[in-house]
PDB file of C-alpha atoms in Angstrom:
ATOM      1  CA  MET A   1      65.899  26.799 -14.681  1.00  0.00           C
ATOM      2  CA  ALA A   2      65.278  24.365 -11.602  1.00  0.00           C
ATOM      3  CA  ASP A   3      61.766  25.925 -10.805  1.00  0.00           C
ATOM      4  CA  SER A   4      61.426  26.413 -14.074  1.00  0.00           C
ATOM      5  CA  SER A   5      61.814  22.818 -15.146  1.00  0.00           C
ATOM      6  CA  SER A   6      59.769  21.150 -11.669  1.00  0.00           C
ATOM      7  CA  VAL A   7      56.612  23.812 -12.863  1.00  0.00           C
ATOM      8  CA  SER A   8      56.789  22.152 -16.449  1.00  0.00           C
ATOM      9  CA  ASP A   9      57.400  18.495 -14.992  1.00  0.00           C
ATOM     10  CA  ASP A  10      54.276  19.616 -12.443  1.00  0.00           C
ATOM     11  CA  SER A  11      52.263  20.982 -15.764  1.00  0.00           C
ATOM     12  CA  ASN A  12      52.799  17.461 -18.083  1.00  0.00           C
ATOM     13  CA  THR A  13      51.955  15.281 -14.366  1.00  0.00           C
ATOM     14  CA  ASP A  14      48.401  16.348 -14.403  1.00  0.00           C
ATOM     15  CA  ASP A  15      47.823  17.287 -18.168  1.00  0.00           C
ATOM     16  CA  ASN A  16      49.224  13.934 -18.937  1.00  0.00           C
ATOM     17  CA  SER A  17      46.058  12.718 -15.396  1.00  0.00           C
ATOM     18  CA  VAL A  18      43.820  14.456 -17.053  1.00  0.00           C
ATOM     19  CA  SER A  19      44.081  12.599 -20.416  1.00  0.00           C
ATOM     20  CA  THR A  20      44.131   9.054 -19.178  1.00  0.00           C
ATOM     21  CA  PHE A  21      40.924   9.715 -17.119  1.00  0.00           C
ATOM     22  CA  THR A  22      39.563  10.792 -20.500  1.00  0.00           C
ATOM     23  CA  SER A  23      40.121   8.330 -22.412  1.00  0.00           C
ATOM     24  CA  SER A  24      39.561   6.340 -19.627  1.00  0.00           C
ATOM     25  CA  LEU A  25      36.266   7.416 -19.542  1.00  0.00           C
ATOM     26  CA  VAL A  26      35.917   7.558 -23.170  1.00  0.00           C
ATOM     27  CA  PHE A  27      36.883   3.930 -23.496  1.00  0.00           C
ATOM     28  CA  ASN A  28      34.280   2.237 -20.123  1.00  0.00           C
ATOM     29  CA  ILE A  29      31.539   4.604 -21.696  1.00  0.00           C
ATOM     30  CA  VAL A  30      31.703   2.373 -25.296  1.00  0.00           C
ATOM     31  CA  VAL A  31      32.144  -0.412 -24.207  1.00  0.00           C
ATOM     32  CA  ALA A  32      28.943  -0.017 -21.234  1.00  0.00           C
ATOM     33  CA  ALA A  33      27.124   0.907 -24.828  1.00  0.00           C
ATOM     34  CA  VAL A  34      27.767  -1.801 -27.001  1.00  0.00           C
ATOM     35  CA  ILE A  35      27.101  -4.098 -23.967  1.00  0.00           C
ATOM     36  CA  PHE A  36      23.779  -2.301 -23.439  1.00  0.00           C
ATOM     37  CA  ILE A  37      22.705  -2.427 -27.231  1.00  0.00           C
ATOM     38  CA  ALA A  38      24.061  -6.408 -27.253  1.00  0.00           C
ATOM     39  CA  PHE A  39      21.834  -6.917 -24.755  1.00  0.00           C
ATOM     40  CA  CYS A  40      19.041  -5.241 -25.923  1.00  0.00           C
ATOM     41  CA  VAL A  41      19.048  -6.338 -29.221  1.00  0.00           C
ATOM     42  CA  LEU A  42      19.826 -10.312 -28.985  1.00  0.00           C
ATOM     43  CA  ARG A  43      17.719 -11.263 -25.797  1.00  0.00           C
ATOM     44  CA  SER A  44      14.804 -10.910 -27.461  1.00  0.00           C
ATOM     45  CA  ARG A  45      16.098 -12.781 -30.696  1.00  0.00           C
ATOM     46  CA  PHE A  46      17.910 -16.158 -28.068  1.00  0.00           C
ATOM     47  CA  LYS A  47      15.588 -16.484 -25.790  1.00  0.00           C
ATOM     48  CA  ARG A  48      16.905 -19.924 -24.863  1.00  0.00           C
ATOM     49  CA  VAL A  49      19.300 -18.165 -23.399  1.00  0.00           C
ATOM     50  CA  TYR A  50      17.959 -14.509 -22.226  1.00  0.00           C
ATOM     51  CA  ALA A  51      14.425 -16.032 -20.964  1.00  0.00           C
ATOM     52  CA  PRO A  52      14.341 -19.479 -20.800  1.00  0.00           C
ATOM     53  CA  ARG A  53      12.067 -20.004 -17.839  1.00  0.00           C
ATOM     54  CA  THR A  54       9.088 -17.994 -20.772  1.00  0.00           C
ATOM     55  CA  TYR A  55       8.759 -21.626 -21.520  1.00  0.00           C
ATOM     56  CA  ALA A  56      11.067 -24.362 -20.839  1.00  0.00           C
ATOM     57  CA  VAL A  57       9.462 -24.771 -17.135  1.00  0.00           C
ATOM     58  CA  GLY A  58       5.566 -26.128 -15.621  1.00  0.00           C
ATOM     59  CA  LYS A  59       2.977 -23.645 -16.762  1.00  0.00           C
ATOM     60  CA  GLU A  60       2.331 -22.617 -12.566  1.00  0.00           C
ATOM     61  CA  LYS A  61       6.768 -20.653 -12.300  1.00  0.00           C
ATOM     62  CA  ARG A  62       6.701 -19.652 -16.257  1.00  0.00           C
ATOM     63  CA  SER A  63       7.175 -15.692 -16.456  1.00  0.00           C
ATOM     64  CA  PRO A  64       4.864 -13.662 -18.162  1.00  0.00           C
ATOM     65  CA  SER A  65       7.365 -13.131 -22.129  1.00  0.00           C
ATOM     66  CA  ILE A  66       8.222  -9.618 -22.223  1.00  0.00           C
ATOM     67  CA  GLY A  67       7.857  -7.310 -25.854  1.00  0.00           C
ATOM     68  CA  ALA A  68      10.652  -7.463 -28.758  1.00  0.00           C
ATOM     69  CA  GLN A  69      11.085  -3.924 -28.298  1.00  0.00           C
ATOM     70  CA  MET A  70      14.193  -2.564 -27.451  1.00  0.00           C
ATOM     71  CA  LEU A  71      13.663  -1.543 -24.211  1.00  0.00           C
ATOM     72  CA  ALA A  72      10.200  -3.122 -23.095  1.00  0.00           C
ATOM     73  CA  TRP A  73      12.253  -5.317 -20.566  1.00  0.00           C
ATOM     74  CA  ILE A  74      13.279  -2.682 -18.682  1.00  0.00           C
ATOM     75  CA  PRO A  75       9.338  -0.775 -17.683  1.00  0.00           C
ATOM     76  CA  ALA A  76       9.576  -4.552 -16.948  1.00  0.00           C
ATOM     77  CA  VAL A  77      11.276  -5.277 -14.969  1.00  0.00           C
ATOM     78  CA  LEU A  78      10.516  -1.733 -12.699  1.00  0.00           C
ATOM     79  CA  LYS A  79       7.150  -3.432 -12.755  1.00  0.00           C
ATOM     80  CA  VAL A  80       7.460  -6.795 -11.759  1.00  0.00           C
ATOM     81  CA  ASP A  81       5.634  -8.730  -8.822  1.00  0.00           C
ATOM     82  CA  GLU A  82       8.124  -8.491  -5.677  1.00  0.00           C
ATOM     83  CA  ASP A  83       5.607 -12.098  -4.542  1.00  0.00           C
ATOM     84  CA  LYS A  84       5.901 -13.701  -8.238  1.00  0.00           C
ATOM     85  CA  ILE A  85      10.202 -13.521  -7.958  1.00  0.00           C
ATOM     86  CA  ILE A  86       9.799 -16.120  -4.877  1.00  0.00           C
ATOM     87  CA  LYS A  87       7.196 -18.006  -5.772  1.00  0.00           C
ATOM     88  CA  ARG A  88       9.057 -18.760  -9.123  1.00  0.00           C
ATOM     89  CA  VAL A  89      12.649 -18.320  -8.732  1.00  0.00           C
ATOM     90  CA  GLY A  90      12.662 -19.493  -4.913  1.00  0.00           C
ATOM     91  CA  LEU A  91      13.963 -17.485  -2.032  1.00  0.00           C
ATOM     92  CA  ASP A  92      17.580 -17.257  -2.381  1.00  0.00           C
ATOM     93  CA  THR A  93      17.599 -16.012  -5.707  1.00  0.00           C
ATOM     94  CA  TYR A  94      14.832 -13.105  -4.771  1.00  0.00           C
ATOM     95  CA  MET A  95      17.374 -12.489  -2.231  1.00  0.00           C
ATOM     96  CA  PHE A  96      20.442 -11.874  -4.579  1.00  0.00           C
ATOM     97  CA  LEU A  97      18.254  -9.513  -6.980  1.00  0.00           C
ATOM     98  CA  ARG A  98      17.022  -7.867  -3.561  1.00  0.00           C
ATOM     99  CA  TYR A  99      20.923  -7.720  -2.455  1.00  0.00           C
ATOM    100  CA  MET A 100      21.176  -6.174  -5.735  1.00  0.00           C
ATOM    101  CA  ARG A 101      18.979  -3.504  -5.513  1.00  0.00           C
ATOM    102  CA  SER A 102      20.064  -2.450  -2.079  1.00  0.00           C
ATOM    103  CA  MET A 103      23.019  -1.933  -3.218  1.00  0.00           C
ATOM    104  CA  PHE A 104      22.395   0.130  -6.051  1.00  0.00           C
ATOM    105  CA  VAL A 105      19.809   2.365  -4.142  1.00  0.00           C
ATOM    106  CA  ILE A 106      22.855   2.534  -1.227  1.00  0.00           C
ATOM    107  CA  PHE A 107      25.729   4.413  -3.394  1.00  0.00           C
ATOM    108  CA  VAL A 108      22.843   6.055  -5.318  1.00  0.00           C
ATOM    109  CA  VAL A 109      21.886   8.004  -2.801  1.00  0.00           C
ATOM    110  CA  LEU A 110      25.638   8.006  -1.541  1.00  0.00           C
ATOM    111  CA  SER A 111      26.973   9.430  -4.868  1.00  0.00           C
ATOM    112  CA  PHE A 112      24.153  12.172  -5.063  1.00  0.00           C
ATOM    113  CA  LEU A 113      24.559  13.651  -1.680  1.00  0.00           C
ATOM    114  CA  SER A 114      28.790  13.795  -2.651  1.00  0.00           C
ATOM    115  CA  LEU A 115      27.529  14.748  -5.532  1.00  0.00           C
ATOM    116  CA  VAL A 116      26.201  18.894  -3.793  1.00  0.00           C
ATOM    117  CA  THR A 117      27.454  18.462  -0.744  1.00  0.00           C
ATOM    118  CA  ILE A 118      31.650  16.620  -1.121  1.00  0.00           C
ATOM    119  CA  LEU A 119      32.735  18.216  -4.385  1.00  0.00           C
ATOM    120  CA  PRO A 120      31.705  21.944  -3.836  1.00  0.00           C
ATOM    121  CA  VAL A 121      33.755  22.229  -0.890  1.00  0.00           C
ATOM    122  CA  ASN A 122      36.671  20.318  -2.045  1.00  0.00           C
ATOM    123  CA  ILE A 123      36.298  23.194  -5.318  1.00  0.00           C
ATOM    124  CA  THR A 124      36.111  25.109  -3.406  1.00  0.00           C
ATOM    125  CA  GLY A 125      38.676  24.582  -0.189  1.00  0.00           C
ATOM    126  CA  GLY A 126      41.116  27.083  -1.979  1.00  0.00           C
ATOM    127  CA  ALA A 127      44.250  25.294  -1.101  1.00  0.00           C
ATOM    128  CA  GLY A 128      46.062  25.724  -4.414  1.00  0.00           C
ATOM    129  CA  ALA A 129      45.621  21.559  -6.135  1.00  0.00           C
ATOM    130  CA  THR A 130      45.012  21.733  -9.546  1.00  0.00           C
ATOM    131  CA  GLU A 131      43.406  20.237 -12.234  1.00  0.00           C
ATOM    132  CA  LEU A 132      41.721  16.737 -11.037  1.00  0.00           C
ATOM    133  CA  ASN A 133      42.950  16.960  -6.981  1.00  0.00           C
ATOM    134  CA  VAL A 134      40.977  20.167  -6.874  1.00  0.00           C
ATOM    135  CA  LEU A 135      38.429  17.218  -7.224  1.00  0.00           C
ATOM    136  CA  THR A 136      39.590  16.029  -4.429  1.00  0.00           C
ATOM    137  CA  ILE A 137      39.904  16.498  -0.244  1.00  0.00           C
ATOM    138  CA  ALA A 138      43.862  17.531  -0.913  1.00  0.00           C
ATOM    139  CA  ASN A 139      42.689  20.842  -2.169  1.00  0.00           C
ATOM    140  CA  VAL A 140      41.030  21.720   1.908  1.00  0.00           C
ATOM    141  CA  PRO A 141      43.150  23.152   3.936  1.00  0.00           C
ATOM    142  CA  SER A 142      44.529  20.554   6.919  1.00  0.00           C
ATOM    143  CA  GLU A 143      43.464  24.048   8.977  1.00  0.00           C
ATOM    144  CA  SER A 144      40.359  24.811   8.035  1.00  0.00           C
ATOM    145  CA  THR A 145      36.822  24.011   9.408  1.00  0.00           C
ATOM    146  CA  LYS A 146      35.209  22.844   5.562  1.00  0.00           C
ATOM    147  CA  LEU A 147      37.046  19.961   6.651  1.00  0.00           C
ATOM    148  CA  TRP A 148      33.677  18.993   9.288  1.00  0.00           C
ATOM    149  CA  VAL A 149      32.255  18.553   5.696  1.00  0.00           C
ATOM    150  CA  HIS A 150      34.351  15.644   5.406  1.00  0.00           C
ATOM    151  CA  ILE A 151      34.016  14.339   8.826  1.00  0.00           C
ATOM    152  CA  VAL A 152      29.635  14.068   9.438  1.00  0.00           C
ATOM    153  CA  PHE A 153      29.177  13.149   5.516  1.00  0.00           C
ATOM    154  CA  PHE A 154      31.483  10.243   6.818  1.00  0.00           C
ATOM    155  CA  MET A 155      29.196  10.075   9.926  1.00  0.00           C
ATOM    156  CA  LEU A 156      25.621  10.221   7.582  1.00  0.00           C
ATOM    157  CA  PHE A 157      27.719   8.230   4.999  1.00  0.00           C
ATOM    158  CA  VAL A 158      27.706   4.917   8.326  1.00  0.00           C
ATOM    159  CA  ALA A 159      24.052   5.459   9.778  1.00  0.00           C
ATOM    160  CA  TRP A 160      22.308   5.503   5.941  1.00  0.00           C
ATOM    161  CA  VAL A 161      24.833   2.149   4.776  1.00  0.00           C
ATOM    162  CA  LEU A 162      23.870   0.607   8.959  1.00  0.00           C
ATOM    163  CA  ARG A 163      20.381   1.785   7.782  1.00  0.00           C
ATOM    164  CA  ASN A 164      20.332  -0.235   5.778  1.00  0.00           C
ATOM    165  CA  ILE A 165      21.522  -3.163   6.518  1.00  0.00           C
ATOM    166  CA  PHE A 166      18.529  -3.312   9.626  1.00  0.00           C
ATOM    167  CA  VAL A 167      15.943  -2.930   7.078  1.00  0.00           C
ATOM    168  CA  GLU A 168      17.840  -5.916   5.044  1.00  0.00           C
ATOM    169  CA  LEU A 169      18.015  -8.205   7.733  1.00  0.00           C
ATOM    170  CA  GLN A 170      14.032  -7.308   8.743  1.00  0.00           C
ATOM    171  CA  VAL A 171      12.836  -7.981   5.266  1.00  0.00           C
ATOM    172  CA  TYR A 172      15.138 -11.176   5.690  1.00  0.00           C
ATOM    173  CA  THR A 173      13.567 -12.662   8.952  1.00  0.00           C
ATOM    174  CA  ARG A 174      10.323 -12.320   8.086  1.00  0.00           C
ATOM    175  CA  LEU A 175      10.133 -13.521   4.161  1.00  0.00           C
ATOM    176  CA  ARG A 176      12.282 -16.093   5.884  1.00  0.00           C
ATOM    177  CA  ILE A 177       9.982 -17.148   8.956  1.00  0.00           C
ATOM    178  CA  TRP A 178       7.015 -16.479   5.951  1.00  0.00           C
ATOM    179  CA  TRP A 179       9.145 -18.794   3.138  1.00  0.00           C
ATOM    180  CA  LEU A 180       9.540 -21.983   5.414  1.00  0.00           C
ATOM    181  CA  THR A 181       6.008 -22.305   7.118  1.00  0.00           C
ATOM    182  CA  ASN A 182       4.714 -21.774   3.484  1.00  0.00           C
ATOM    183  CA  PRO A 183       2.360 -25.026   3.210  1.00  0.00           C
ATOM    184  CA  SER A 184       4.043 -25.816  -0.415  1.00  0.00           C
ATOM    185  CA  HIS A 185       7.708 -25.442   0.423  1.00  0.00           C
ATOM    186  CA  ALA A 186       7.113 -27.586   3.115  1.00  0.00           C
ATOM    187  CA  GLN A 187       5.787 -30.169   1.551  1.00  0.00           C
ATOM    188  CA  LYS A 188       9.162 -29.687  -0.287  1.00  0.00           C
ATOM    189  CA  ILE A 189      12.357 -32.545   0.643  1.00  0.00           C
ATOM    190  CA  GLY A 190      14.395 -29.897   0.787  1.00  0.00           C
ATOM    191  CA  SER A 191      12.633 -28.847   4.026  1.00  0.00           C
ATOM    192  CA  SER A 192      13.243 -31.476   6.284  1.00  0.00           C
ATOM    193  CA  THR A 193      16.614 -32.343   4.963  1.00  0.00           C
ATOM    194  CA  ILE A 194      20.125 -31.513   6.110  1.00  0.00           C
ATOM    195  CA  MET A 195      23.716 -32.218   5.528  1.00  0.00           C
ATOM    196  CA  VAL A 196      26.080 -32.488   8.503  1.00  0.00           C
ATOM    197  CA  SER A 197      29.645 -33.477   7.141  1.00  0.00           C
ATOM    198  CA  SER A 198      32.661 -34.597   9.029  1.00  0.00           C
ATOM    199  CA  LEU A 199      30.670 -37.745  11.257  1.00  0.00           C
ATOM    200  CA  PRO A 200      33.119 -39.932  12.811  1.00  0.00           C
ATOM    201  CA  GLN A 201      34.052 -43.313  10.642  1.00  0.00           C
ATOM    202  CA  ALA A 202      32.463 -45.619  14.016  1.00  0.00           C
ATOM    203  CA  LEU A 203      28.848 -42.876  12.431  1.00  0.00           C
ATOM    204  CA  ALA A 204      29.261 -43.150   9.231  1.00  0.00           C
ATOM    205  CA  ASP A 205      29.967 -47.279   8.968  1.00  0.00           C
ATOM    206  CA  SER A 206      26.716 -47.641  11.006  1.00  0.00           C
ATOM    207  CA  ASP A 207      23.052 -46.162   8.669  1.00  0.00           C
ATOM    208  CA  LYS A 208      21.196 -47.415  12.469  1.00  0.00           C
ATOM    209  CA  LYS A 209      23.679 -45.688  14.660  1.00  0.00           C
ATOM    210  CA  LEU A 210      23.731 -42.384  12.781  1.00  0.00           C
ATOM    211  CA  GLU A 211      19.169 -43.274  12.783  1.00  0.00           C
ATOM    212  CA  SER A 212      19.372 -43.704  16.160  1.00  0.00           C
ATOM    213  CA  THR A 213      21.800 -40.990  16.872  1.00  0.00           C
ATOM    214  CA  PHE A 214      19.381 -38.262  14.726  1.00  0.00           C
ATOM    215  CA  ASP A 215      16.795 -39.210  16.339  1.00  0.00           C
ATOM    216  CA  MET A 216      16.558 -36.459  19.445  1.00  0.00           C
ATOM    217  CA  PHE A 217      15.044 -34.776  16.325  1.00  0.00           C
ATOM    218  CA  PRO A 218      10.491 -33.139  16.742  1.00  0.00           C
ATOM    219  CA  GLY A 219       9.256 -35.810  14.320  1.00  0.00           C
ATOM    220  CA  GLY A 220      12.091 -38.229  14.787  1.00  0.00           C
ATOM    221  CA  VAL A 221      14.300 -39.316  11.204  1.00  0.00           C
ATOM    222  CA  ARG A 222      12.635 -41.137   8.007  1.00  0.00           C
ATOM    223  CA  GLN A 223      15.781 -41.887   6.013  1.00  0.00           C
ATOM    224  CA  VAL A 224      19.471 -41.870   6.773  1.00  0.00           C
ATOM    225  CA  ILE A 225      22.056 -41.426   3.043  1.00  0.00           C
ATOM    226  CA  VAL A 226      25.408 -41.892   3.325  1.00  0.00           C
ATOM    227  CA  ASN A 227      27.373 -40.501   0.280  1.00  0.00           C
ATOM    228  CA  ARG A 228      30.473 -42.951   0.250  1.00  0.00           C
ATOM    229  CA  ASN A 229      33.791 -41.985  -0.815  1.00  0.00           C
ATOM    230  CA  CYS A 230      33.021 -45.061  -4.360  1.00  0.00           C
ATOM    231  CA  SER A 231      36.342 -44.302  -5.721  1.00  0.00           C
ATOM    232  CA  ASP A 232      37.559 -48.421  -4.495  1.00  0.00           C
ATOM    233  CA  LEU A 233      34.801 -49.809  -6.080  1.00  0.00           C
ATOM    234  CA  GLU A 234      34.452 -47.675  -9.532  1.00  0.00           C
ATOM    235  CA  GLU A 235      37.623 -48.960 -10.208  1.00  0.00           C
ATOM    236  CA  ILE A 236      36.723 -52.481  -9.673  1.00  0.00           C
ATOM    237  CA  VAL A 237      33.236 -51.738 -12.095  1.00  0.00           C
ATOM    238  CA  ASP A 238      35.208 -50.930 -14.595  1.00  0.00           C
ATOM    239  CA  GLU A 239      37.978 -53.533 -14.692  1.00  0.00           C
ATOM    240  CA  ARG A 240      35.024 -55.980 -14.075  1.00  0.00           C
ATOM    241  CA  ASP A 241      32.901 -54.052 -17.268  1.00  0.00           C
ATOM    242  CA  LYS A 242      35.974 -55.220 -19.639  1.00  0.00           C
ATOM    243  CA  LEU A 243      36.483 -58.782 -17.890  1.00  0.00           C
ATOM    244  CA  ALA A 244      32.808 -59.076 -19.449  1.00  0.00           C
ATOM    245  CA  ALA A 245      33.677 -57.084 -22.849  1.00  0.00           C
ATOM    246  CA  LYS A 246      36.353 -60.224 -23.669  1.00  0.00           C
ATOM    247  CA  LEU A 247      34.349 -63.040 -22.498  1.00  0.00           C
ATOM    248  CA  GLU A 248      31.046 -61.477 -25.278  1.00  0.00           C
ATOM    249  CA  LYS A 249      34.342 -61.054 -27.474  1.00  0.00           C
ATOM    250  CA  LEU A 250      35.783 -65.003 -26.462  1.00  0.00           C
ATOM    251  CA  LEU A 251      32.030 -66.393 -26.818  1.00  0.00           C
ATOM    252  CA  THR A 252      30.574 -64.738 -29.623  1.00  0.00           C
ATOM    253  CA  SER A 253      33.720 -66.229 -31.348  1.00  0.00           C
ATOM    254  CA  TYR A 254      33.347 -69.741 -30.104  1.00  0.00           C
ATOM    255  CA  ALA A 255      29.441 -69.457 -30.588  1.00  0.00           C
ATOM    256  CA  ALA A 256      30.350 -68.472 -34.358  1.00  0.00           C
ATOM    257  CA  THR A 257      32.585 -71.476 -35.401  1.00  0.00           C
ATOM    258  CA  SER A 258      30.454 -73.703 -33.915  1.00  0.00           C
ATOM    259  CA  GLU A 259      28.119 -73.431 -35.730  1.00  0.00           C
ATOM    260  CA  LYS A 260      30.696 -73.523 -38.925  1.00  0.00           C
ATOM    261  CA  LEU A 261      32.025 -76.908 -38.457  1.00  0.00           C
ATOM    262  CA  HIS A 262      28.388 -78.104 -37.617  1.00  0.00           C
ATOM    263  CA  LYS A 263      27.166 -77.013 -40.455  1.00  0.00           C
ATOM    264  CA  LYS A 264      30.242 -78.862 -42.319  1.00  0.00           C
ATOM    265  CA  ALA A 265      29.604 -81.967 -39.939  1.00  0.00           C
ATOM    266  CA  ALA A 266      25.914 -81.716 -41.636  1.00  0.00           C
ATOM    267  CA  LYS A 267      26.727 -81.527 -45.261  1.00  0.00           C
ATOM    268  CA  LYS A 268      29.776 -84.116 -45.312  1.00  0.00           C
ATOM    269  CA  ASN A 269      27.486 -86.512 -43.182  1.00  0.00           C
ATOM    270  CA  SER A 270      30.079 -87.319 -40.354  1.00  0.00           C
ATOM    271  CA  THR A 271      30.088 -86.444 -36.498  1.00  0.00           C
ATOM    272  CA  TYR A 272      30.299 -83.025 -35.447  1.00  0.00           C
ATOM    273  CA  LYS A 273      33.044 -82.040 -33.321  1.00  0.00           C
ATOM    274  CA  ALA A 274      33.240 -79.161 -30.716  1.00  0.00           C
ATOM    275  CA  PRO A 275      35.841 -76.518 -31.176  1.00  0.00           C
ATOM    276  CA  LYS A 276      38.723 -76.098 -29.160  1.00  0.00           C
ATOM    277  CA  ARG A 277      37.597 -74.052 -26.611  1.00  0.00           C
ATOM    278  CA  PRO A 278      39.526 -70.783 -25.922  1.00  0.00           C
ATOM    279  CA  MET A 279      43.206 -70.136 -24.651  1.00  0.00           C
ATOM    280  CA  MET A 280      44.671 -67.524 -22.346  1.00  0.00           C
ATOM    281  CA  ARG A 281      47.317 -66.517 -20.044  1.00  0.00           C
ATOM    282  CA  GLU A 282      47.331 -65.107 -16.620  1.00  0.00           C
ATOM    283  CA  SER A 283      49.992 -63.007 -17.361  1.00  0.00           C
ATOM    284  CA  LYS A 284      50.706 -59.840 -19.204  1.00  0.00           C
ATOM    285  CA  VAL A 285      53.964 -60.160 -20.035  1.00  0.00           C
ATOM    286  CA  PRO A 286      53.885 -61.974 -23.391  1.00  0.00           C
ATOM    287  CA  PHE A 287      54.826 -66.098 -23.547  1.00  0.00           C
ATOM    288  CA  LYS A 288      55.282 -66.203 -19.519  1.00  0.00           C
ATOM    289  CA  GLY A 289      52.558 -68.615 -17.699  1.00  0.00           C
ATOM    290  CA  PRO A 290      50.501 -71.445 -18.150  1.00  0.00           C
ATOM    291  CA  LYS A 291      48.693 -71.744 -20.350  1.00  0.00           C
ATOM    292  CA  LEU A 292      44.404 -71.454 -18.597  1.00  0.00           C
ATOM    293  CA  ASP A 293      41.246 -71.845 -20.055  1.00  0.00           C
ATOM    294  CA  ALA A 294      39.471 -68.684 -21.164  1.00  0.00           C
ATOM    295  CA  PHE A 295      36.035 -68.965 -20.052  1.00  0.00           C
TER     296      PHE A 295
END
């Protein structure tokens, strides 16, 4: 009875794992299909989101418009010239796109090799695994010589990844040198600007000391800008703005009152008397402290 119950528990566990994997696979396929179709439909309708560089930048950096067909973007992406990408979006964005492409190539090749080598070895391992475990190394006995396939595949995996990293580093070095020596980039302010953080307070308080300190660079330093903490100054400026607004209000009210009294005096042919100047107390507590001229 104990053996039969354990066998039934194992079969239930296997059935649950298969059903969980199947439901998860179907769910992810449906979500991916919905996102893909939504992108293909919305891409041509919302150019401000998906294609702002076709109209919102200068003509020399504009990208050509892609057709409104749902799948028109796929051949356009595959045929795009790498030099045009660098000129339009810069080297940093191009290197990120190249990084994504290199990761795609690495894992596509490894996935194909694992399907034609590792997967058949696991399936024919003969260790008696069931359900999804048949696809794993758990189906290969520990004393089987087929385990060498996994070792060799791992070595090829490491070699393939290192080879791609080495090639990408060479490309990056070549492009970096070309970009830094490119006249269009050399004319930009960012090409000759560096940011130095954690400066000593003695240097941060004196622009002349900073200029003399960094004057050792070839060609010297044309300008030094210190990014200072102006939080205290901002509070003082806010307080000044409040006082200025209050003064303007008092002056406007005083001027309006003066004009009214002047008109009354002119009608009655009497002597004009200036109105009393507004008074206020410095203390924020009501009725505390002497009254002072508000102006």
